[in-house]
XYZ file of C-alpha atoms in Angstrom:
545
model
C -0.070 0.522 -0.034
C 1.383 3.374 -0.424
C 2.319 6.277 1.117
C -0.546 8.444 0.346
C -2.612 5.147 0.472
C -2.021 5.231 3.639
C -3.390 9.183 4.620
C -6.584 8.532 3.002
C -7.069 5.385 5.188
C -6.077 7.243 7.881
C -8.290 10.395 6.798
C -10.745 7.812 6.567
C -10.961 6.716 9.848
C -10.581 9.534 11.851
C -13.827 11.042 10.008
C -16.382 8.648 11.344
C -20.024 10.639 10.001
C -22.443 10.047 12.715
C -24.848 12.714 11.849
C -25.498 16.397 10.269
C -26.304 19.396 11.224
C -29.529 20.311 11.009
C -30.154 24.023 12.277
C -28.566 26.728 14.204
C -28.376 28.955 16.634
C -25.587 31.194 17.221
C -23.102 29.314 18.920
C -25.101 25.676 19.399
C -26.902 23.550 17.262
C -28.976 21.031 16.909
C -28.056 17.055 15.164
C -29.828 14.542 13.380
C -27.776 12.077 13.868
C -27.785 7.748 13.427
C -28.306 5.658 16.471
C -27.179 2.853 13.574
C -24.438 3.937 12.956
C -23.841 4.784 17.644
C -24.910 1.306 18.751
C -21.924 -0.102 15.962
C -19.759 2.460 17.710
C -20.619 1.261 20.600
C -18.636 -1.396 19.956
C -15.607 -0.304 19.937
C -12.017 -1.115 21.943
C -11.681 2.619 22.365
C -13.652 4.567 24.396
C -13.882 7.708 23.510
C -15.766 6.334 20.163
C -18.185 4.239 22.567
C -19.297 7.519 24.350
C -20.431 8.854 20.997
C -24.094 10.767 21.448
C -23.630 10.764 25.120
C -24.126 13.345 27.022
C -20.777 15.231 28.426
C -18.844 13.925 25.300
C -17.776 15.724 21.657
C -18.604 15.880 18.086
C -16.584 17.201 15.560
C -17.682 19.049 12.117
C -15.290 20.245 9.544
C -15.517 23.344 7.864
C -13.059 25.892 5.553
C -9.699 22.711 6.931
C -10.418 22.989 10.267
C -12.680 20.621 13.017
C -15.206 22.699 15.118
C -15.029 20.531 18.136
C -18.600 20.479 20.346
C -19.998 19.522 23.666
C -23.654 17.430 23.311
C -25.503 19.282 25.973
C -28.786 17.582 25.434
C -29.986 14.143 23.264
C -32.953 12.323 22.554
C -34.599 9.755 20.394
C -36.719 10.505 17.461
C -38.873 8.025 15.205
C -39.763 8.726 10.654
C -40.138 6.581 8.570
C -37.174 6.253 7.823
C -35.982 4.378 11.245
C -34.837 5.792 14.731
C -32.765 8.629 15.138
C -31.160 10.951 17.883
C -31.363 14.275 18.562
C -28.523 15.937 20.095
C -28.151 19.641 20.881
C -24.589 20.544 20.916
C -22.237 23.905 21.561
C -19.402 24.799 20.082
C -15.869 24.909 21.732
C -12.826 25.804 19.414
C -11.657 24.321 16.047
C -8.311 23.149 15.280
C -6.270 22.663 12.592
C -6.717 19.225 10.112
C -3.725 17.096 10.286
C -2.091 15.335 6.851
C -3.793 12.478 8.827
C -6.918 13.174 9.196
C -6.059 14.159 12.794
C -6.763 17.267 14.984
C -3.429 19.444 16.045
C -3.287 23.592 16.735
C -7.059 23.388 18.963
C -7.261 26.783 19.928
C -11.019 28.770 22.216
C -13.722 29.978 20.083
C -14.515 29.252 16.175
C -13.779 31.416 12.920
C -16.478 30.005 11.077
C -20.238 28.376 11.553
C -21.074 25.088 9.665
C -24.584 24.874 7.606
C -26.897 23.106 8.184
C -26.080 19.872 6.110
C -22.480 19.556 7.541
C -21.774 15.630 8.935
C -20.828 15.599 12.244
C -18.218 12.857 12.611
C -17.150 11.029 16.071
C -13.837 12.567 18.031
C -12.129 9.826 19.024
C -8.776 9.718 21.725
C -6.813 11.362 19.921
C -8.113 14.173 19.324
C -8.601 15.142 21.965
C -5.221 14.571 23.986
C -4.259 16.898 21.074
C -7.762 19.229 21.789
C -6.596 18.793 25.515
C -2.827 19.403 25.035
C -0.900 22.197 27.109
C 1.726 22.346 24.521
C 4.820 24.102 26.359
C 3.360 25.690 28.371
C 3.216 25.949 31.585
C 0.967 23.122 33.027
C 0.247 20.956 36.133
C -1.673 17.099 35.488
C -4.673 15.799 37.614
C -6.161 13.048 36.541
C -7.356 11.894 33.095
C -10.343 13.763 30.542
C -13.711 11.342 30.632
C -14.739 9.704 28.940
C -10.315 8.443 27.924
C -8.297 6.417 30.099
C -4.402 7.779 29.028
C -5.752 11.076 27.949
C -3.738 13.533 30.516
C -6.028 16.538 32.012
C -3.880 19.681 32.346
C -4.130 23.103 34.050
C -2.533 25.473 32.647
C -0.523 26.523 35.973
C -0.689 30.557 34.446
C -4.288 31.220 33.752
C -4.889 29.175 36.948
C -3.270 31.576 39.418
C -3.653 34.640 36.871
C -7.817 35.263 37.222
C -8.341 32.929 40.276
C -10.298 29.986 40.990
C -12.778 28.058 43.398
C -13.283 24.176 43.853
C -16.362 23.198 44.872
C -18.806 20.637 45.715
C -20.732 18.332 48.844
C -19.296 17.164 51.914
C -17.387 13.860 50.625
C -17.029 14.777 47.023
C -13.556 15.069 47.260
C -12.249 18.974 47.340
C -9.389 18.766 49.671
C -7.786 16.281 48.109
C -7.782 17.577 45.234
C -6.813 21.254 46.858
C -3.744 18.876 47.951
C -3.099 17.121 44.776
C -2.854 20.386 43.198
C -1.069 22.373 46.245
C 1.567 18.869 45.646
C 2.005 19.541 41.773
C 2.333 23.212 42.373
C 5.159 23.212 44.566
C 6.837 20.374 42.727
C 7.070 22.510 39.766
C 7.736 25.753 42.190
C 9.291 24.778 45.648
C 10.254 28.558 46.163
C 6.528 29.924 45.808
C 4.925 31.318 48.361
C 1.648 29.494 49.405
C -1.173 31.097 52.296
C -3.799 28.490 53.315
C -6.658 29.539 55.331
C -7.006 25.826 57.343
C -10.614 25.962 59.456
C -10.621 22.029 60.643
C -6.574 21.194 60.932
C -6.206 19.078 57.597
C -3.284 19.902 55.744
C -0.593 20.392 58.508
C -0.208 16.668 57.974
C 0.253 16.345 54.301
C 2.571 19.584 54.130
C 4.643 19.025 56.386
C 7.533 18.512 55.007
C 6.590 21.778 52.349
C 5.811 23.999 54.580
C 4.636 25.886 58.188
C 1.886 25.215 60.420
C 0.905 28.736 61.983
C -1.231 27.440 64.432
C -3.025 29.749 68.514
C 1.116 28.242 69.520
C 3.512 29.320 66.973
C 1.262 32.123 65.795
C 2.067 35.387 66.291
C 0.041 37.750 64.291
C 1.072 41.547 66.763
C -2.021 43.385 67.556
C -0.676 46.971 66.623
C -1.265 45.417 63.133
C -4.462 45.524 62.830
C -5.972 48.488 61.129
C -8.655 50.536 62.163
C -11.920 48.653 61.056
C -10.302 45.517 62.366
C -9.109 47.528 66.047
C -13.247 48.057 65.579
C -13.990 44.345 65.520
C -11.979 43.008 68.273
C -13.078 45.625 70.607
C -16.710 47.311 70.157
C -19.520 45.701 70.764
C -22.303 48.148 70.475
C -24.835 49.099 67.754
C -25.660 52.184 65.624
C -25.231 55.712 67.097
C -23.527 54.200 70.137
C -21.078 51.953 67.563
C -20.475 55.586 66.081
C -19.672 57.539 69.094
C -17.072 54.222 70.559
C -15.379 53.979 66.801
C -14.561 58.324 67.609
C -12.947 57.601 70.696
C -10.743 53.710 69.861
C -9.635 56.424 67.031
C -9.012 59.489 69.063
C -6.870 56.808 71.443
C -4.863 54.123 68.804
C -3.469 56.930 67.166
C -1.992 59.103 70.403
C -0.637 55.172 70.692
C 1.203 55.182 67.456
C 2.571 58.156 68.273
C 4.206 57.643 70.682
C 6.280 55.255 69.376
C 10.286 57.236 67.971
C 9.407 55.626 64.632
C 6.543 58.427 64.423
C 8.296 60.759 64.551
C 9.763 59.835 61.068
C 6.281 59.034 59.384
C 5.406 62.041 57.047
C 1.684 61.312 57.518
C 0.987 58.532 60.099
C -2.318 57.908 60.779
C -4.377 55.101 62.732
C -4.199 52.922 59.916
C 0.008 52.631 60.482
C 1.452 49.993 60.881
C 3.301 51.627 63.848
C 3.778 49.721 67.161
C 2.007 50.867 70.038
C 2.503 49.676 73.584
C -1.374 47.965 74.776
C -0.240 49.514 78.385
C 0.125 53.161 77.085
C -2.937 52.498 75.649
C -4.964 51.486 78.584
C -3.048 54.845 79.412
C -4.006 56.968 77.233
C -7.797 56.275 77.697
C -7.640 56.950 81.346
C -5.805 60.239 80.875
C -8.368 60.742 78.173
C -11.560 59.708 80.332
C -9.600 61.783 83.151
C -10.421 64.959 81.283
C -14.834 64.779 80.696
C -16.511 67.707 82.295
C -19.081 65.137 80.998
C -19.148 62.065 83.068
C -22.005 60.207 81.505
C -19.484 59.868 78.852
C -16.877 57.605 80.979
C -18.263 54.540 79.652
C -17.397 53.817 75.977
C -13.139 54.366 77.742
C -14.874 52.050 80.025
C -16.267 49.685 78.161
C -13.140 50.087 75.792
C -10.335 49.640 78.585
C -11.956 46.967 79.519
C -12.607 44.466 76.729
C -8.918 45.897 75.916
C -7.867 44.125 79.142
C -9.801 40.848 79.266
C -8.266 40.188 75.508
C -4.972 40.309 76.785
C -5.902 38.783 80.506
C -6.749 35.540 78.158
C -3.882 33.282 77.934
C -6.077 31.859 74.636
C -5.500 35.863 73.087
C -1.659 35.822 73.393
C -0.413 34.439 69.650
C -2.592 38.086 68.707
C -2.712 40.297 72.153
C 0.105 39.288 75.008
C 2.012 42.546 75.335
C 5.862 41.001 74.244
C 4.358 41.046 70.820
C 4.840 44.647 70.713
C 8.850 43.463 70.021
C 8.016 42.120 67.098
C 9.409 43.398 63.967
C 7.293 43.790 61.069
C 9.876 42.596 58.907
C 9.643 39.247 60.807
C 5.818 38.986 60.215
C 5.568 39.665 56.920
C 8.609 36.572 56.141
C 7.011 34.059 58.217
C 3.693 33.464 56.589
C 4.557 35.149 53.395
C 7.635 32.266 53.457
C 10.004 34.549 52.399
C 12.727 33.129 51.888
C 10.681 29.844 51.224
C 13.447 27.873 52.209
C 12.053 25.526 49.843
C 8.921 25.343 51.979
C 7.029 27.301 50.453
C 3.500 26.845 51.990
C 2.493 28.748 55.628
C -0.812 26.746 56.623
C -2.777 29.086 59.090
C -4.815 26.490 61.632
C -7.325 28.340 62.640
C -9.415 25.168 64.049
C -7.951 25.918 68.672
C -8.341 29.739 67.467
C -11.046 31.521 69.633
C -14.505 31.574 67.506
C -14.277 35.574 68.575
C -11.025 36.154 66.099
C -11.226 34.041 63.229
C -13.123 36.587 60.420
C -11.330 38.878 62.252
C -7.442 36.565 61.572
C -8.783 36.446 57.986
C -9.310 39.671 57.544
C -5.460 40.938 59.324
C -3.282 38.060 57.088
C -5.996 38.856 53.853
C -5.371 42.041 54.245
C -1.450 42.076 54.799
C -0.846 40.531 51.949
C -2.316 43.260 49.818
C -1.202 45.849 51.209
C 2.639 44.389 51.224
C 2.042 43.218 46.783
C 0.145 46.937 46.833
C 3.146 49.321 48.581
C 6.255 45.993 46.831
C 5.184 47.674 43.680
C 8.579 48.597 41.731
C 10.297 46.401 43.507
C 10.530 42.192 41.560
C 6.714 40.740 41.511
C 6.340 37.897 43.837
C 2.777 35.975 43.281
C 1.406 34.591 46.062
C -0.970 32.547 46.384
C -4.196 32.514 48.747
C -6.450 29.605 50.001
C -9.908 30.097 51.735
C -11.203 26.722 52.807
C -14.362 26.447 53.854
C -15.049 30.282 51.750
C -18.292 30.853 53.162
C -17.019 31.324 56.243
C -15.053 34.455 55.907
C -16.813 35.756 52.139
C -20.512 34.906 53.349
C -23.126 35.373 50.461
C -24.912 39.089 50.395
C -27.347 37.561 50.719
C -27.171 36.339 54.012
C -27.155 39.828 54.824
C -23.336 39.760 56.914
C -20.984 42.848 57.376
C -17.430 41.771 58.023
C -13.623 42.968 57.361
C -13.208 39.423 56.203
C -15.397 39.624 53.373
C -15.070 43.422 52.389
C -10.896 42.507 52.205
C -11.245 38.942 50.353
C -13.868 40.781 47.653
C -11.379 43.635 47.505
C -8.275 40.491 46.405
C -11.338 39.134 44.738
C -11.481 41.925 42.300
C -8.028 43.328 42.208
C -5.282 40.959 43.313
C -4.595 39.903 39.539
C -2.766 43.366 39.394
C -0.734 42.681 42.582
C 0.255 39.901 41.876
C -1.993 37.820 44.527
C -3.796 34.543 43.433
C -7.240 33.937 45.442
C -8.493 29.708 45.209
C -11.937 29.727 47.236
C -12.843 26.030 48.803
C -16.552 24.815 49.583
C -19.311 22.849 49.704
C -22.380 25.354 50.190
C -21.289 28.164 47.464
C -24.800 30.115 47.486
C -23.614 31.177 50.826
C -20.106 32.327 49.561
C -20.259 36.403 48.214
C -21.338 36.110 43.864
C -18.906 39.179 43.747
C -16.349 37.235 44.544
C -16.694 33.638 43.259
C -17.935 35.330 39.952
C -14.226 37.225 38.968
C -12.689 33.452 39.129
C -11.439 32.599 35.696
C -11.096 28.489 36.297
C -13.667 27.122 38.601
C -13.522 23.298 39.253
C -16.533 22.120 40.822
C -17.493 18.083 42.061
C -20.663 16.502 42.557
C -22.890 19.389 43.960
C -26.646 17.952 45.155
C -28.445 21.105 46.549
C -30.514 23.141 43.627
C -29.800 26.225 45.234
C -26.179 25.945 44.115
C -27.269 24.438 41.103
C -27.914 27.808 40.581
C -25.287 28.868 41.900
C -22.315 27.271 39.680
C -25.039 27.670 37.470
C -24.672 31.674 36.920
C -21.629 31.838 37.535
C -19.877 29.566 35.764
C -18.402 30.944 31.951
C -21.101 30.189 29.054
C -19.371 27.963 28.319
C -19.345 25.662 30.911
C -22.814 25.527 31.957
C -23.818 22.629 29.078
C -22.320 20.738 32.638
C -24.491 21.995 35.256
C -26.782 19.479 34.477
C -24.103 15.937 34.828
C -22.535 18.358 38.352
C -25.295 15.546 39.901
C -23.796 12.358 38.475
C -20.129 13.415 39.300
C -18.819 9.787 41.320
C -16.420 11.174 43.971
C -13.072 12.351 42.894
C -14.498 13.378 39.650
C -14.967 17.472 38.570
C -16.227 19.173 36.365
C -13.430 22.401 34.942
C -14.146 25.101 32.673
C -12.622 28.689 32.796
C -8.989 29.967 31.729
C -7.177 27.342 32.813
C -8.318 24.652 30.496
C -8.167 24.902 26.859
C -12.083 23.743 27.226
C -14.332 22.806 30.021
C -13.874 19.295 30.388
C -14.516 16.275 32.988
C -11.901 14.466 35.045
C -10.811 11.546 36.678
C -8.854 13.421 39.571
C -5.839 10.917 40.283
C -5.134 8.985 44.072
C -2.381 10.517 46.084
C -0.548 9.146 48.352
C -2.227 8.137 52.084
C 0.242 10.358 53.807
C -0.477 13.107 50.771
C -3.903 13.538 51.619
C -5.902 15.309 53.712
C -6.877 14.143 57.389
C -10.600 14.957 56.200
C -12.119 11.534 55.862
C -14.903 10.653 57.074
C -14.999 7.541 60.097
C -15.551 4.301 58.958
C -19.176 4.028 61.602
C -19.723 0.274 60.719
C -15.763 -1.135 62.225
C -15.235 1.356 64.455
C -18.302 1.365 66.169
C -18.197 -2.534 66.954
C -14.562 -2.018 68.807
C -14.237 -0.929 72.688
C -11.695 -0.304 75.712
C -10.127 2.668 76.552
C -13.127 4.574 76.777
C -12.425 5.706 80.497
C -8.366 6.702 79.631
C -8.828 8.213 76.568
C -11.561 10.583 78.454
C -8.992 11.384 80.781
C -6.258 12.607 77.988
C -8.960 14.494 75.916
C -10.127 17.217 79.335
C -6.195 17.238 79.790
C -5.566 18.178 76.422
C -9.660 20.293 76.706
C -8.072 21.816 79.961
C -5.168 23.077 79.540
C -5.919 24.220 75.379
C -2.406 21.339 74.021
C -3.542 19.137 70.985
């Protein structure tokens, strides 16, 4: 057989006609497909061909020297006098050049030409999918295989993923934490001098990143009180509402500015204000409150000073708040705080894990707000220096970034929404992880350029996903409920076209500590309960794990 005949035979194998386009509307089309041809393909040894005609699989159409690739959104059976057909609604995703052997190459998102009614649609092969999803020479991480193939690697483009934020969404137990851990392991393997900060509310990530990160918990975290800006001071120290709150804020603003001004460093600062991160001593602030209170002619106003002073003394005397309100933190250097939290230099341990599991609930949102704001402020004021991008991961994002409909105002929500809108300009990437996207700020979620969605069972969550997901990926929302554990839909900037992915497995040692207990096994065991209770109560009383 000649080379020309070989190429002709390959081309025919690559062009298996399964139907025809009967109508078009924008980027969508309706196809009439031959049931008999698809039935024969179901016997094929190649999985991509076997899945031809199923929701979520792909078709291709030859137009003006390129292959158009489309996703199947919806299918239904149809009968006429000529037999049985399948009517499929498809959505065009992109196009690629036709290679000499009839295959696909140089795939790109979007299409240059629309087909006409009557254009044949063909089955997509595994090699076509490999080409369509090939990251080529762009920096990427591999996280699994593309459905329905067994060998086409699912890759995410690193710069597109991090450059425009991302979200990982899914119901409890679907594998969100494992997917995030996998992505972080892959990222730091490529970039061991990176800067990653993980807000970890349940203490899940310490073990899998023991060799690649530093854990900051209630025992090791040092977040000096004087780093807080005025808004964060108010959230911690003021409990009043309405007009009374505004008056309390005026008192605090005046006392705080005087306290910062007593530092020798203040004399060298041209525009000292209440937000300037100049250290002040807690004793100074308490004395200033006493002095100001003594100058009052109307003694009724003294209650504002008494409330503030009492709250500040309560915080400094409680050992649970020592990581932020210990008087000795006055001597900490701002540069050391930044260097430790942001891993600069990384020293091959680029991950900072902020373990919030034992931090008092009163302060959790403030801690998150301070950390996020410090990252943003540092990025803003370091412009002109060599950019050192930071990835900030928010696990359980609904806790710190609540939806607008919940009518909850907090410092953490305001700063994280600002990072979502402006962070990429300053080299900050935001990763949001949540089991309830309907409870997450839609303003922030809509800024995520790449969405990785695992199974979502709740109708409201699916509706939010549909509204925030890029148009080209919405065809997949209907299949979200059918995903298995360790499967996800990925769409947006980080992938060439939307794809369904089987997530690769991780060794147990690299997985977060988020596995569900095996009740059927654990409830058969007995013995040692008294000793367990004694040890637990001892740790509980001493606040030591």
